[in-house]
Amino acid sequence: MKLVRFGDPGQERPGVVDTSGTLRDLSSLVADWAGDALGDAFLARLRSIDPTTLPAVPAETRLGPPVGLVRNIIAVGLNYSDHAAETGATVPPEPILFSKATASIIGPNDDVVIPKASEHTDWEVELGVVIGSRASHVSEADALAHVAGYCVVNDISERAWQLHRHGQWLKGKSADTFCPFGPWLVTRDEVANPQALPMWLEVNGHRYQNGSTATMVYGVAFLIHYISQLFTLLPGDLITTGTPPGVGMGQTPPIYLKPGDVMSLGIDGLGIQRQDVRAFDG
Ligand code: ZN
């Protein structure tokens, strides 16, 4: 299933996209895509319902982020060996983890705002993983059973704030609008292999990132296992798993986002995002 939330910012309602691509309103069956609604039991019950019996939502309706309550965004740094090389870093012997402030979350096609005084705002297409059930000390073999679904994330980054403000990366990853999320959450039963997904990102029609989750250093199952030894993952937590090569910082000379730019990005089977970039306007 493709789980979505639709409506104005802060007022989104839960829905699904049916097999014909029609958006259906699910608010009579579930309050929001959050907590237990992301668990196997509820999703299994939902599969027995014919979505064509639910109200259709106009196709032009805004999509919000597909999860209503994300308590943690856990991001993975330098998780593609070729991206590590372009940034001049070496592949770490254990995953690098950092967080993003949850206030950075926006819908998949909302505007991205360059922060006040920023000169180094950059893009990163990433595979997002949403946790469906509490995960503490899980084995790598059991890890994927804790996934609700997969999605596209644009891990927007202010490079100077990330790298030259005396730590930690959180500083450069968390500004408002820095986490476009969606368009939908594809439940894990529909993603046969999360380590074989082509992914791409374009700015103004030029393709800068063209990769695949096949070249991740630490795969999704290992990451969940690893994180769950450090702290408990909760339903709705979003893990964003790192980016392939082709970020702006890696260009010669580096290229950063400016007002008027248009980003589009996608992952096979998980949908496409599109964001207009605009200046901070107070
Ligand atoms: Zn990233």
PDB file of C-alpha atoms and ligand atoms in Angstrom:
ATOM      1  CA  MET A   1       0.000   0.000   0.000  1.00  0.00           C
ATOM      2  CA  LYS A   2       0.953   3.603  -0.525  1.00  0.00           C
ATOM      3  CA  LEU A   3       0.147   5.551   2.650  1.00  0.00           C
ATOM      4  CA  VAL A   4      -0.302   9.305   2.248  1.00  0.00           C
ATOM      5  CA  ARG A   5      -1.451  12.354   4.161  1.00  0.00           C
ATOM      6  CA  PHE A   6      -3.254  15.105   2.305  1.00  0.00           C
ATOM      7  CA  GLY A   7      -4.581  18.600   2.960  1.00  0.00           C
ATOM      8  CA  ASP A   8      -3.211  21.915   4.186  1.00  0.00           C
ATOM      9  CA  PRO A   9      -0.041  21.993   6.330  1.00  0.00           C
ATOM     10  CA  GLY A  10      -0.836  20.937   9.877  1.00  0.00           C
ATOM     11  CA  GLN A  11      -4.366  19.815   8.886  1.00  0.00           C
ATOM     12  CA  GLU A  12      -3.455  16.698   6.892  1.00  0.00           C
ATOM     13  CA  ARG A  13      -5.709  13.648   6.868  1.00  0.00           C
ATOM     14  CA  PRO A  14      -4.628  10.037   6.318  1.00  0.00           C
ATOM     15  CA  GLY A  15      -5.220   8.310   3.009  1.00  0.00           C
ATOM     16  CA  VAL A  16      -4.029   5.643   0.625  1.00  0.00           C
ATOM     17  CA  VAL A  17      -3.367   5.632  -3.091  1.00  0.00           C
ATOM     18  CA  ASP A  18      -5.358   2.790  -4.651  1.00  0.00           C
ATOM     19  CA  THR A  19      -4.075   0.555  -7.463  1.00  0.00           C
ATOM     20  CA  SER A  20      -5.534   2.885 -10.106  1.00  0.00           C
ATOM     21  CA  GLY A  21      -3.614   5.832  -8.609  1.00  0.00           C
ATOM     22  CA  THR A  22      -6.657   7.479  -7.017  1.00  0.00           C
ATOM     23  CA  LEU A  23      -6.121   9.088  -3.633  1.00  0.00           C
ATOM     24  CA  ARG A  24      -8.618   7.771  -1.059  1.00  0.00           C
ATOM     25  CA  ASP A  25      -9.610   9.372   2.255  1.00  0.00           C
ATOM     26  CA  LEU A  26      -9.015   6.976   5.135  1.00  0.00           C
ATOM     27  CA  SER A  27      -9.898   9.341   7.969  1.00  0.00           C
ATOM     28  CA  SER A  28     -13.030   7.334   8.831  1.00  0.00           C
ATOM     29  CA  LEU A  29     -10.793   4.365   9.693  1.00  0.00           C
ATOM     30  CA  VAL A  30      -7.670   5.858  11.259  1.00  0.00           C
ATOM     31  CA  ALA A  31      -6.883   9.140  13.027  1.00  0.00           C
ATOM     32  CA  ASP A  32      -3.447   9.548  11.461  1.00  0.00           C
ATOM     33  CA  TRP A  33      -0.458   7.656  10.129  1.00  0.00           C
ATOM     34  CA  ALA A  34       1.348   7.493  13.452  1.00  0.00           C
ATOM     35  CA  GLY A  35       2.062   5.107  16.323  1.00  0.00           C
ATOM     36  CA  ASP A  36       0.195   1.786  16.238  1.00  0.00           C
ATOM     37  CA  ALA A  37      -1.436   2.612  12.888  1.00  0.00           C
ATOM     38  CA  LEU A  38       1.996   1.924  11.333  1.00  0.00           C
ATOM     39  CA  GLY A  39       2.190  -1.571  12.860  1.00  0.00           C
ATOM     40  CA  ASP A  40       1.621  -4.871  11.090  1.00  0.00           C
ATOM     41  CA  ALA A  41      -1.712  -5.595  12.817  1.00  0.00           C
ATOM     42  CA  PHE A  42      -3.460  -2.451  11.637  1.00  0.00           C
ATOM     43  CA  LEU A  43      -1.945  -2.533   8.150  1.00  0.00           C
ATOM     44  CA  ALA A  44      -3.046  -6.172   7.738  1.00  0.00           C
ATOM     45  CA  ARG A  45      -6.608  -5.218   8.703  1.00  0.00           C
ATOM     46  CA  LEU A  46      -6.521  -2.390   6.198  1.00  0.00           C
ATOM     47  CA  ARG A  47      -5.544  -4.723   3.357  1.00  0.00           C
ATOM     48  CA  SER A  48      -8.905  -6.497   3.744  1.00  0.00           C
ATOM     49  CA  ILE A  49     -10.781  -3.281   2.916  1.00  0.00           C
ATOM     50  CA  ASP A  50     -11.606  -2.396  -0.693  1.00  0.00           C
ATOM     51  CA  PRO A  51     -10.172   1.136  -1.090  1.00  0.00           C
ATOM     52  CA  THR A  52     -12.619   1.939  -3.899  1.00  0.00           C
ATOM     53  CA  THR A  53     -15.364   2.026  -1.245  1.00  0.00           C
ATOM     54  CA  LEU A  54     -13.612   5.010   0.388  1.00  0.00           C
ATOM     55  CA  PRO A  55     -14.119   8.655  -0.688  1.00  0.00           C
ATOM     56  CA  ALA A  56     -11.871   9.813  -3.533  1.00  0.00           C
ATOM     57  CA  VAL A  57      -9.749  12.939  -2.978  1.00  0.00           C
ATOM     58  CA  PRO A  58      -9.103  15.373  -5.885  1.00  0.00           C
ATOM     59  CA  ALA A  59      -5.776  14.630  -7.559  1.00  0.00           C
ATOM     60  CA  GLU A  60      -4.549  18.234  -7.170  1.00  0.00           C
ATOM     61  CA  THR A  61      -4.806  18.075  -3.353  1.00  0.00           C
ATOM     62  CA  ARG A  62      -1.534  18.902  -1.575  1.00  0.00           C
ATOM     63  CA  LEU A  63       0.321  15.939  -0.119  1.00  0.00           C
ATOM     64  CA  GLY A  64       1.897  16.352   3.302  1.00  0.00           C
ATOM     65  CA  PRO A  65       4.597  14.202   4.856  1.00  0.00           C
ATOM     66  CA  PRO A  66       3.226  10.624   4.952  1.00  0.00           C
ATOM     67  CA  VAL A  67       3.749  10.160   8.710  1.00  0.00           C
ATOM     68  CA  GLY A  68       1.969  12.406  11.205  1.00  0.00           C
ATOM     69  CA  LEU A  69       4.151  11.919  14.261  1.00  0.00           C
ATOM     70  CA  VAL A  70       7.891  11.471  13.724  1.00  0.00           C
ATOM     71  CA  ARG A  71       9.578  11.529  17.123  1.00  0.00           C
ATOM     72  CA  ASN A  72      13.113  11.034  15.799  1.00  0.00           C
ATOM     73  CA  ILE A  73      14.843  11.608  12.492  1.00  0.00           C
ATOM     74  CA  ILE A  74      18.021   9.541  12.527  1.00  0.00           C
ATOM     75  CA  ALA A  75      20.297  10.193   9.586  1.00  0.00           C
ATOM     76  CA  VAL A  76      23.290   8.205   8.413  1.00  0.00           C
ATOM     77  CA  GLY A  77      26.405  10.006   7.177  1.00  0.00           C
ATOM     78  CA  LEU A  78      28.804   8.907   4.426  1.00  0.00           C
ATOM     79  CA  ASN A  79      26.893   5.678   3.813  1.00  0.00           C
ATOM     80  CA  TYR A  80      27.794   5.400   0.127  1.00  0.00           C
ATOM     81  CA  SER A  81      31.476   4.814  -0.491  1.00  0.00           C
ATOM     82  CA  ASP A  82      31.506   6.921  -3.698  1.00  0.00           C
ATOM     83  CA  HIS A  83      29.780   9.849  -1.906  1.00  0.00           C
ATOM     84  CA  ALA A  84      32.338   9.661   0.903  1.00  0.00           C
ATOM     85  CA  ALA A  85      35.066   9.962  -1.722  1.00  0.00           C
ATOM     86  CA  GLU A  86      33.518  13.063  -3.332  1.00  0.00           C
ATOM     87  CA  THR A  87      33.381  14.833   0.023  1.00  0.00           C
ATOM     88  CA  GLY A  88      37.000  13.910   0.774  1.00  0.00           C
ATOM     89  CA  ALA A  89      36.064  11.612   3.653  1.00  0.00           C
ATOM     90  CA  THR A  90      36.856   7.949   4.192  1.00  0.00           C
ATOM     91  CA  VAL A  91      34.205   5.289   4.805  1.00  0.00           C
ATOM     92  CA  PRO A  92      33.705   5.044   8.569  1.00  0.00           C
ATOM     93  CA  PRO A  93      34.295   1.717  10.381  1.00  0.00           C
ATOM     94  CA  GLU A  94      30.875   2.096  12.054  1.00  0.00           C
ATOM     95  CA  PRO A  95      27.841   4.055  10.789  1.00  0.00           C
ATOM     96  CA  ILE A  96      27.976   7.807  11.455  1.00  0.00           C
ATOM     97  CA  LEU A  97      24.637   8.836  12.955  1.00  0.00           C
ATOM     98  CA  PHE A  98      23.262  12.324  13.320  1.00  0.00           C
ATOM     99  CA  SER A  99      19.825  13.755  13.852  1.00  0.00           C
ATOM    100  CA  LYS A 100      17.689  16.296  12.071  1.00  0.00           C
ATOM    101  CA  ALA A 101      15.188  18.436  13.944  1.00  0.00           C
ATOM    102  CA  THR A 102      11.673  17.150  13.229  1.00  0.00           C
ATOM    103  CA  ALA A 103      10.527  20.748  12.601  1.00  0.00           C
ATOM    104  CA  SER A 104      12.383  20.464   9.273  1.00  0.00           C
ATOM    105  CA  ILE A 105       9.775  18.033   7.879  1.00  0.00           C
ATOM    106  CA  ILE A 106       7.634  19.249   4.955  1.00  0.00           C
ATOM    107  CA  GLY A 107       5.530  17.643   2.247  1.00  0.00           C
ATOM    108  CA  PRO A 108       7.196  16.191  -0.850  1.00  0.00           C
ATOM    109  CA  ASN A 109       6.349  19.110  -3.128  1.00  0.00           C
ATOM    110  CA  ASP A 110       6.433  22.026  -0.700  1.00  0.00           C
ATOM    111  CA  ASP A 111       8.860  24.919  -1.223  1.00  0.00           C
ATOM    112  CA  VAL A 112      12.377  24.618   0.188  1.00  0.00           C
ATOM    113  CA  VAL A 113      13.489  27.851   1.863  1.00  0.00           C
ATOM    114  CA  ILE A 114      17.167  28.826   1.891  1.00  0.00           C
ATOM    115  CA  PRO A 115      17.820  29.827   5.512  1.00  0.00           C
ATOM    116  CA  LYS A 116      18.653  33.397   6.470  1.00  0.00           C
ATOM    117  CA  ALA A 117      22.375  34.087   5.820  1.00  0.00           C
ATOM    118  CA  SER A 118      22.913  30.681   4.183  1.00  0.00           C
ATOM    119  CA  GLU A 119      25.266  30.442   1.203  1.00  0.00           C
ATOM    120  CA  HIS A 120      25.808  26.673   1.098  1.00  0.00           C
ATOM    121  CA  THR A 121      22.412  24.946   0.929  1.00  0.00           C
ATOM    122  CA  ASP A 122      22.733  21.563  -0.782  1.00  0.00           C
ATOM    123  CA  TRP A 123      20.649  18.528  -1.768  1.00  0.00           C
ATOM    124  CA  GLU A 124      20.772  14.770  -0.958  1.00  0.00           C
ATOM    125  CA  VAL A 125      18.335  12.160  -2.320  1.00  0.00           C
ATOM    126  CA  GLU A 126      17.970   9.356   0.236  1.00  0.00           C
ATOM    127  CA  LEU A 127      16.035   6.203   0.970  1.00  0.00           C
ATOM    128  CA  GLY A 128      13.888   6.849   4.048  1.00  0.00           C
ATOM    129  CA  VAL A 129      12.837   3.999   6.343  1.00  0.00           C
ATOM    130  CA  VAL A 130       9.906   4.426   8.736  1.00  0.00           C
ATOM    131  CA  ILE A 131       9.780   2.209  11.814  1.00  0.00           C
ATOM    132  CA  GLY A 132       6.494   0.360  12.390  1.00  0.00           C
ATOM    133  CA  SER A 133       7.124  -1.320  15.725  1.00  0.00           C
ATOM    134  CA  ARG A 134       9.361  -0.676  18.717  1.00  0.00           C
ATOM    135  CA  ALA A 135      12.875  -2.004  18.065  1.00  0.00           C
ATOM    136  CA  SER A 136      15.341  -2.616  20.898  1.00  0.00           C
ATOM    137  CA  HIS A 137      18.322  -4.974  20.520  1.00  0.00           C
ATOM    138  CA  VAL A 138      17.015  -6.597  17.362  1.00  0.00           C
ATOM    139  CA  SER A 139      19.114  -8.939  15.268  1.00  0.00           C
ATOM    140  CA  GLU A 140      19.977  -8.097  11.693  1.00  0.00           C
ATOM    141  CA  ALA A 141      17.813 -11.061  10.611  1.00  0.00           C
ATOM    142  CA  ASP A 142      14.755  -9.694  12.423  1.00  0.00           C
ATOM    143  CA  ALA A 143      15.366  -6.023  11.669  1.00  0.00           C
ATOM    144  CA  LEU A 144      13.270  -5.548   8.529  1.00  0.00           C
ATOM    145  CA  ALA A 145      10.181  -6.892  10.341  1.00  0.00           C
ATOM    146  CA  HIS A 146      10.248  -3.597  12.298  1.00  0.00           C
ATOM    147  CA  VAL A 147       9.881  -1.504   9.131  1.00  0.00           C
ATOM    148  CA  ALA A 148       6.494   0.017   8.309  1.00  0.00           C
ATOM    149  CA  GLY A 149       7.598   1.201   4.894  1.00  0.00           C
ATOM    150  CA  TYR A 150      10.012   3.047   2.644  1.00  0.00           C
ATOM    151  CA  CYS A 151       9.943   6.531   1.137  1.00  0.00           C
ATOM    152  CA  VAL A 152      11.934   9.286  -0.556  1.00  0.00           C
ATOM    153  CA  VAL A 153      13.688  11.914   1.593  1.00  0.00           C
ATOM    154  CA  ASN A 154      15.621  14.989   0.455  1.00  0.00           C
ATOM    155  CA  ASP A 155      18.197  15.504   3.234  1.00  0.00           C
ATOM    156  CA  ILE A 156      18.743  19.217   2.623  1.00  0.00           C
ATOM    157  CA  SER A 157      22.007  20.402   4.172  1.00  0.00           C
ATOM    158  CA  GLU A 158      23.677  23.735   4.930  1.00  0.00           C
ATOM    159  CA  ARG A 159      27.292  22.680   4.422  1.00  0.00           C
ATOM    160  CA  ALA A 160      29.006  25.529   6.253  1.00  0.00           C
ATOM    161  CA  TRP A 161      26.742  25.064   9.267  1.00  0.00           C
ATOM    162  CA  GLN A 162      27.202  21.278   9.092  1.00  0.00           C
ATOM    163  CA  LEU A 163      30.983  21.294   8.815  1.00  0.00           C
ATOM    164  CA  HIS A 164      32.374  24.644  10.003  1.00  0.00           C
ATOM    165  CA  ARG A 165      30.335  25.555  13.079  1.00  0.00           C
ATOM    166  CA  HIS A 166      32.198  23.333  15.603  1.00  0.00           C
ATOM    167  CA  GLY A 167      29.800  20.365  15.487  1.00  0.00           C
ATOM    168  CA  GLN A 168      27.482  18.563  15.358  1.00  0.00           C
ATOM    169  CA  TRP A 169      26.005  17.935  11.895  1.00  0.00           C
ATOM    170  CA  LEU A 170      22.552  18.548  13.376  1.00  0.00           C
ATOM    171  CA  LYS A 171      23.239  22.283  13.008  1.00  0.00           C
ATOM    172  CA  GLY A 172      23.372  22.133   9.234  1.00  0.00           C
ATOM    173  CA  LYS A 173      20.601  19.579   8.727  1.00  0.00           C
ATOM    174  CA  SER A 174      17.673  20.977  10.644  1.00  0.00           C
ATOM    175  CA  ALA A 175      16.464  24.316   9.275  1.00  0.00           C
ATOM    176  CA  ASP A 176      12.784  24.705   8.419  1.00  0.00           C
ATOM    177  CA  THR A 177      11.911  22.887   5.149  1.00  0.00           C
ATOM    178  CA  PHE A 178      15.136  20.822   5.204  1.00  0.00           C
ATOM    179  CA  CYS A 179      13.308  17.461   5.189  1.00  0.00           C
ATOM    180  CA  PRO A 180      10.953  16.982   2.219  1.00  0.00           C
ATOM    181  CA  PHE A 181       9.355  13.583   2.948  1.00  0.00           C
ATOM    182  CA  GLY A 182       7.124  11.504   0.645  1.00  0.00           C
ATOM    183  CA  PRO A 183       5.106  11.516  -1.614  1.00  0.00           C
ATOM    184  CA  TRP A 184       3.983   8.326   0.086  1.00  0.00           C
ATOM    185  CA  LEU A 185       5.123   5.599   2.418  1.00  0.00           C
ATOM    186  CA  VAL A 186       5.265   2.309   0.506  1.00  0.00           C
ATOM    187  CA  THR A 187       4.601  -0.536   2.934  1.00  0.00           C
ATOM    188  CA  ARG A 188       7.473  -2.967   3.209  1.00  0.00           C
ATOM    189  CA  ASP A 189       5.607  -5.898   1.611  1.00  0.00           C
ATOM    190  CA  GLU A 190       5.775  -3.969  -1.689  1.00  0.00           C
ATOM    191  CA  VAL A 191       9.535  -3.419  -1.592  1.00  0.00           C
ATOM    192  CA  ALA A 192      11.125  -6.758  -2.422  1.00  0.00           C
ATOM    193  CA  ASN A 193      14.698  -5.605  -1.819  1.00  0.00           C
ATOM    194  CA  PRO A 194      15.506  -2.210  -0.278  1.00  0.00           C
ATOM    195  CA  GLN A 195      19.122  -2.662  -1.418  1.00  0.00           C
ATOM    196  CA  ALA A 196      18.316  -2.622  -5.146  1.00  0.00           C
ATOM    197  CA  LEU A 197      16.526   0.691  -5.712  1.00  0.00           C
ATOM    198  CA  PRO A 198      17.743   3.136  -8.388  1.00  0.00           C
ATOM    199  CA  MET A 199      17.610   6.767  -7.188  1.00  0.00           C
ATOM    200  CA  TRP A 200      18.221  10.164  -8.774  1.00  0.00           C
ATOM    201  CA  LEU A 201      18.052  13.913  -8.221  1.00  0.00           C
ATOM    202  CA  GLU A 202      17.912  16.802 -10.705  1.00  0.00           C
ATOM    203  CA  VAL A 203      18.279  20.560 -10.238  1.00  0.00           C
ATOM    204  CA  ASN A 204      16.752  22.662 -13.017  1.00  0.00           C
ATOM    205  CA  GLY A 205      16.544  19.528 -15.169  1.00  0.00           C
ATOM    206  CA  HIS A 206      20.241  18.634 -14.833  1.00  0.00           C
ATOM    207  CA  ARG A 207      20.808  15.227 -13.295  1.00  0.00           C
ATOM    208  CA  TYR A 208      23.382  15.521 -10.501  1.00  0.00           C
ATOM    209  CA  GLN A 209      22.704  12.307  -8.571  1.00  0.00           C
ATOM    210  CA  ASN A 210      22.241   8.967 -10.244  1.00  0.00           C
ATOM    211  CA  GLY A 211      22.776   6.061  -7.886  1.00  0.00           C
ATOM    212  CA  SER A 212      21.350   2.953  -6.320  1.00  0.00           C
ATOM    213  CA  THR A 213      20.798   1.713  -2.798  1.00  0.00           C
ATOM    214  CA  ALA A 214      22.857  -1.278  -3.943  1.00  0.00           C
ATOM    215  CA  THR A 215      26.019   0.716  -3.163  1.00  0.00           C
ATOM    216  CA  MET A 216      25.148   1.538   0.463  1.00  0.00           C
ATOM    217  CA  VAL A 217      27.955   0.675   2.858  1.00  0.00           C
ATOM    218  CA  TYR A 218      25.617  -0.291   5.722  1.00  0.00           C
ATOM    219  CA  GLY A 219      22.282  -1.681   4.531  1.00  0.00           C
ATOM    220  CA  VAL A 220      18.879  -1.064   6.085  1.00  0.00           C
ATOM    221  CA  ALA A 221      18.770  -4.286   8.133  1.00  0.00           C
ATOM    222  CA  PHE A 222      22.214  -3.655   9.609  1.00  0.00           C
ATOM    223  CA  LEU A 223      21.376  -0.017  10.396  1.00  0.00           C
ATOM    224  CA  ILE A 224      18.228  -0.962  12.344  1.00  0.00           C
ATOM    225  CA  HIS A 225      20.135  -3.680  14.192  1.00  0.00           C
ATOM    226  CA  TYR A 226      22.996  -1.266  14.936  1.00  0.00           C
ATOM    227  CA  ILE A 227      20.845   1.654  16.080  1.00  0.00           C
ATOM    228  CA  SER A 228      18.690  -0.628  18.217  1.00  0.00           C
ATOM    229  CA  GLN A 229      21.755  -1.536  20.301  1.00  0.00           C
ATOM    230  CA  LEU A 230      22.211   2.184  21.098  1.00  0.00           C
ATOM    231  CA  PHE A 231      18.626   3.288  21.727  1.00  0.00           C
ATOM    232  CA  THR A 232      15.055   2.153  21.150  1.00  0.00           C
ATOM    233  CA  LEU A 233      13.474   2.925  17.797  1.00  0.00           C
ATOM    234  CA  LEU A 234       9.827   3.931  18.054  1.00  0.00           C
ATOM    235  CA  PRO A 235       6.927   3.631  15.585  1.00  0.00           C
ATOM    236  CA  GLY A 236       7.063   6.599  13.236  1.00  0.00           C
ATOM    237  CA  ASP A 237      10.803   7.175  13.622  1.00  0.00           C
ATOM    238  CA  LEU A 238      12.398   8.050  10.298  1.00  0.00           C
ATOM    239  CA  ILE A 239      15.834   6.734   9.379  1.00  0.00           C
ATOM    240  CA  THR A 240      17.325   8.462   6.371  1.00  0.00           C
ATOM    241  CA  THR A 241      20.055   6.224   5.095  1.00  0.00           C
ATOM    242  CA  GLY A 242      22.607   8.394   3.304  1.00  0.00           C
ATOM    243  CA  THR A 243      23.105   9.733  -0.187  1.00  0.00           C
ATOM    244  CA  PRO A 244      24.894   8.576  -3.337  1.00  0.00           C
ATOM    245  CA  PRO A 245      27.403  10.842  -5.157  1.00  0.00           C
ATOM    246  CA  GLY A 246      26.466  14.040  -6.946  1.00  0.00           C
ATOM    247  CA  VAL A 247      25.732  16.545  -4.187  1.00  0.00           C
ATOM    248  CA  GLY A 248      26.425  20.234  -4.862  1.00  0.00           C
ATOM    249  CA  MET A 249      29.420  20.302  -2.536  1.00  0.00           C
ATOM    250  CA  GLY A 250      31.047  17.603  -4.677  1.00  0.00           C
ATOM    251  CA  GLN A 251      30.890  19.591  -7.950  1.00  0.00           C
ATOM    252  CA  THR A 252      33.929  21.408  -9.367  1.00  0.00           C
ATOM    253  CA  PRO A 253      33.482  24.193  -8.438  1.00  0.00           C
ATOM    254  CA  PRO A 254      30.799  23.476  -5.792  1.00  0.00           C
ATOM    255  CA  ILE A 255      27.216  24.440  -6.678  1.00  0.00           C
ATOM    256  CA  TYR A 256      24.678  25.484  -4.066  1.00  0.00           C
ATOM    257  CA  LEU A 257      20.949  26.113  -4.247  1.00  0.00           C
ATOM    258  CA  LYS A 258      19.612  29.578  -5.088  1.00  0.00           C
ATOM    259  CA  PRO A 259      16.133  31.082  -5.183  1.00  0.00           C
ATOM    260  CA  GLY A 260      14.243  29.997  -8.292  1.00  0.00           C
ATOM    261  CA  ASP A 261      15.913  26.599  -8.562  1.00  0.00           C
ATOM    262  CA  VAL A 262      13.698  23.538  -8.975  1.00  0.00           C
ATOM    263  CA  MET A 263      14.665  20.173  -7.503  1.00  0.00           C
ATOM    264  CA  SER A 264      13.128  16.893  -8.585  1.00  0.00           C
ATOM    265  CA  LEU A 265      14.125  13.547  -7.132  1.00  0.00           C
ATOM    266  CA  GLY A 266      12.900  10.010  -6.940  1.00  0.00           C
ATOM    267  CA  ILE A 267      13.517   6.393  -6.073  1.00  0.00           C
ATOM    268  CA  ASP A 268      12.142   3.577  -8.241  1.00  0.00           C
ATOM    269  CA  GLY A 269       8.836   2.365  -6.805  1.00  0.00           C
ATOM    270  CA  LEU A 270       8.743   5.047  -4.088  1.00  0.00           C
ATOM    271  CA  GLY A 271       7.603   8.059  -6.119  1.00  0.00           C
ATOM    272  CA  ILE A 272       8.919  11.481  -7.095  1.00  0.00           C
ATOM    273  CA  GLN A 273       9.278  14.786  -5.220  1.00  0.00           C
ATOM    274  CA  ARG A 274       9.490  18.290  -6.686  1.00  0.00           C
ATOM    275  CA  GLN A 275      10.461  21.422  -4.763  1.00  0.00           C
ATOM    276  CA  ASP A 276      10.727  25.079  -5.715  1.00  0.00           C
ATOM    277  CA  VAL A 277      13.591  26.799  -3.903  1.00  0.00           C
ATOM    278  CA  ARG A 278      12.982  30.263  -2.511  1.00  0.00           C
ATOM    279  CA  ALA A 279      14.684  32.854  -0.340  1.00  0.00           C
ATOM    280  CA  PHE A 280      14.082  33.315   3.383  1.00  0.00           C
ATOM    281  CA  ASP A 281      11.441  35.994   3.721  1.00  0.00           C
ATOM    282  CA  GLY A 282      11.194  36.438   7.485  1.00  0.00           C
TER     283      GLY A 282
HETATM  284 ZN    ZN B   1      22.176  12.758   4.152  1.00  0.00          ZN
END
